[in-house]
Amino acid sequence: MTHEPIVLSAALASFDALWSPRVVTRVNDYDVRVAKVAGEHVWHSHTHTDEFFLVLDGELHIAVRDGAPGPDGGRAERVVVLPRGAVFVVPAGIEHRPSAPAGASILMFEPAGTSSVGDRHDPVPDHVDVTTGHSLTHP
Ligand code: NI
């Protein structure tokens, strides 16, 4: 990990892959990751960790199942809309599915080693990268 300043716009300009986070730096045992996103990710949850999102550009939607349990045991679903500059934390264990109908660039903060699709997830579509984050310089 370099100890030089990292310009996020330059980091984002260095790759094109969607839903494929790059690790820009580390804080203690947390990764700071950036990703370009468009369309839908996959429903998933992180059993042991919260997940922090910051929208750098565009608009991010996150569908979350954090409502009251229904008759089938599933929790009610809502969609959180995050404009540029918004932050949001998905609590550990909560099922969520990020999406960006018009595309977005986002920053995430989560423990190193956290999978992009969590510990439990729906079948992963081809356009979603299953990763713990790629290096910026060696994607
Ligand atoms: Ni997640």
CSV table of C-alpha atoms and ligand atoms in Angstrom, one decimal:
chain,number,residue,atom,x,y,z
A,1,MET,CA,0.0,0.0,0.0
A,2,THR,CA,1.5,3.3,-1.1
A,3,HIS,CA,1.8,6.2,1.3
A,4,GLU,CA,1.3,8.8,-1.4
A,5,PRO,CA,-1.8,10.9,-1.9
A,6,ILE,CA,-4.4,9.3,-4.0
A,7,VAL,CA,-6.7,11.4,-6.2
A,8,LEU,CA,-10.0,9.6,-6.4
A,9,SER,CA,-10.9,10.9,-9.8
A,10,ALA,CA,-7.6,9.6,-11.1
A,11,ALA,CA,-8.1,6.3,-9.4
A,12,LEU,CA,-11.5,6.0,-11.0
A,13,ALA,CA,-10.1,7.0,-14.4
A,14,SER,CA,-7.6,4.1,-14.3
A,15,PHE,CA,-10.1,1.3,-14.9
A,16,ASP,CA,-13.4,0.7,-16.6
A,17,ALA,CA,-14.8,-2.5,-15.1
A,18,LEU,CA,-18.2,-2.2,-13.5
A,19,TRP,CA,-19.1,-3.7,-10.1
A,20,SER,CA,-15.4,-4.5,-9.6
A,21,PRO,CA,-14.0,-2.5,-6.6
A,22,ARG,CA,-10.4,-1.2,-6.4
A,23,VAL,CA,-8.7,-0.8,-3.1
A,24,VAL,CA,-7.3,2.7,-2.9
A,25,THR,CA,-5.9,2.5,0.7
A,26,ARG,CA,-6.3,0.8,4.0
A,27,VAL,CA,-7.2,2.3,7.4
A,28,ASN,CA,-6.1,-0.2,10.2
A,29,ASP,CA,-7.8,-3.4,9.0
A,30,TYR,CA,-10.4,-1.6,6.8
A,31,ASP,CA,-10.2,-1.2,3.0
A,32,VAL,CA,-11.2,2.0,1.3
A,33,ARG,CA,-12.6,0.8,-2.1
A,34,VAL,CA,-13.9,2.6,-5.1
A,35,ALA,CA,-16.1,1.2,-7.8
A,36,LYS,CA,-17.9,2.2,-11.0
A,37,VAL,CA,-21.4,0.8,-11.1
A,38,ALA,CA,-24.3,0.7,-13.5
A,39,GLY,CA,-27.4,-1.5,-13.6
A,40,GLU,CA,-28.1,-4.0,-10.8
A,41,HIS,CA,-25.8,-5.8,-8.3
A,42,VAL,CA,-27.0,-8.9,-6.6
A,43,TRP,CA,-29.0,-9.4,-3.4
A,44,HIS,CA,-26.6,-10.3,-0.6
A,45,SER,CA,-25.7,-9.8,3.0
A,46,HIS,CA,-22.6,-9.5,5.1
A,47,THR,CA,-23.1,-11.6,8.3
A,48,HIS,CA,-20.4,-10.0,10.4
A,49,THR,CA,-19.8,-6.5,9.1
A,50,ASP,CA,-21.6,-3.2,8.4
A,51,GLU,CA,-20.9,-1.7,4.9
A,52,PHE,CA,-20.3,2.0,4.4
A,53,PHE,CA,-21.2,3.7,1.1
A,54,LEU,CA,-20.3,7.2,-0.1
A,55,VAL,CA,-21.6,8.3,-3.5
A,56,LEU,CA,-18.8,10.1,-5.4
A,57,ASP,CA,-20.7,10.7,-8.6
A,58,GLY,CA,-24.1,9.9,-10.0
A,59,GLU,CA,-27.0,8.4,-8.0
A,60,LEU,CA,-26.9,5.1,-6.1
A,61,HIS,CA,-29.9,3.1,-5.1
A,62,ILE,CA,-29.7,0.5,-2.5
A,63,ALA,CA,-32.6,-1.9,-2.0
A,64,VAL,CA,-32.6,-3.1,1.6
A,65,ARG,CA,-34.7,-5.7,3.4
A,66,ASP,CA,-34.8,-4.1,6.9
A,67,GLY,CA,-38.5,-3.8,7.5
A,68,ALA,CA,-40.8,-5.8,9.7
A,69,PRO,CA,-40.9,-9.5,9.0
A,70,GLY,CA,-43.9,-10.5,6.8
A,71,PRO,CA,-46.0,-13.7,7.0
A,72,ASP,CA,-43.4,-15.6,5.0
A,73,GLY,CA,-40.7,-14.6,7.4
A,74,GLY,CA,-39.0,-12.3,4.9
A,75,ARG,CA,-38.5,-8.7,5.8
A,76,ALA,CA,-40.1,-5.8,4.1
A,77,GLU,CA,-38.1,-4.1,1.4
A,78,ARG,CA,-37.4,-0.5,0.6
A,79,VAL,CA,-35.1,1.4,-1.8
A,80,VAL,CA,-32.8,4.0,-0.4
A,81,VAL,CA,-31.8,6.7,-3.0
A,82,LEU,CA,-28.4,8.2,-2.5
A,83,PRO,CA,-27.5,11.3,-4.5
A,84,ARG,CA,-23.9,12.4,-5.0
A,85,GLY,CA,-22.3,13.2,-1.7
A,86,ALA,CA,-24.6,11.0,0.4
A,87,VAL,CA,-23.4,8.4,2.8
A,88,PHE,CA,-25.3,5.3,4.0
A,89,VAL,CA,-24.5,2.3,6.1
A,90,VAL,CA,-26.0,-1.1,5.5
A,91,PRO,CA,-26.0,-2.9,8.9
A,92,ALA,CA,-24.5,-6.4,9.2
A,93,GLY,CA,-26.9,-9.1,8.3
A,94,ILE,CA,-29.2,-7.0,6.3
A,95,GLU,CA,-29.9,-8.1,2.8
A,96,HIS,CA,-29.2,-5.4,0.2
A,97,ARG,CA,-28.9,-4.9,-3.6
A,98,PRO,CA,-27.2,-1.8,-4.9
A,99,SER,CA,-28.1,-0.5,-8.3
A,100,ALA,CA,-27.5,2.6,-10.4
A,101,PRO,CA,-29.9,3.0,-13.3
A,102,ALA,CA,-27.9,5.8,-14.8
A,103,GLY,CA,-24.4,4.8,-13.5
A,104,ALA,CA,-22.5,6.0,-10.5
A,105,SER,CA,-19.1,6.0,-8.8
A,106,ILE,CA,-19.0,5.0,-5.2
A,107,LEU,CA,-16.6,4.6,-2.3
A,108,MET,CA,-16.9,1.8,0.2
A,109,PHE,CA,-15.4,1.2,3.6
A,110,GLU,CA,-15.3,-2.3,5.0
A,111,PRO,CA,-13.0,-4.8,6.6
A,112,ALA,CA,-10.2,-6.1,4.4
A,113,GLY,CA,-11.2,-9.5,3.0
A,114,THR,CA,-14.9,-8.7,2.8
A,115,SER,CA,-16.4,-10.2,-0.4
A,116,SER,CA,-18.2,-8.0,-2.8
A,117,VAL,CA,-21.2,-10.4,-2.7
A,118,GLY,CA,-21.2,-11.0,1.0
A,119,ASP,CA,-21.5,-14.4,2.8
A,120,ARG,CA,-25.0,-15.1,1.5
A,121,HIS,CA,-26.2,-14.1,-1.9
A,122,ASP,CA,-28.5,-14.9,-4.8
A,123,PRO,CA,-27.0,-16.5,-7.9
A,124,VAL,CA,-24.3,-14.0,-9.1
A,125,PRO,CA,-24.8,-12.7,-12.7
A,126,ASP,CA,-21.9,-12.5,-15.1
A,127,HIS,CA,-21.6,-8.7,-14.8
A,128,VAL,CA,-20.9,-8.8,-11.1
A,129,ASP,CA,-17.3,-9.4,-10.0
A,130,VAL,CA,-16.9,-11.6,-6.9
A,131,THR,CA,-13.8,-10.1,-5.3
A,132,THR,CA,-12.3,-8.9,-2.1
A,133,GLY,CA,-11.1,-5.8,-4.0
A,134,HIS,CA,-8.5,-5.5,-6.7
A,135,SER,CA,-5.2,-3.5,-6.5
A,136,LEU,CA,-5.4,-0.2,-8.3
A,137,THR,CA,-2.1,-0.7,-10.0
A,138,HIS,CA,-2.5,-4.4,-10.8
A,139,PRO,CA,-6.1,-5.0,-11.6
B,1,NI,NI,-22.7,-5.4,0.3
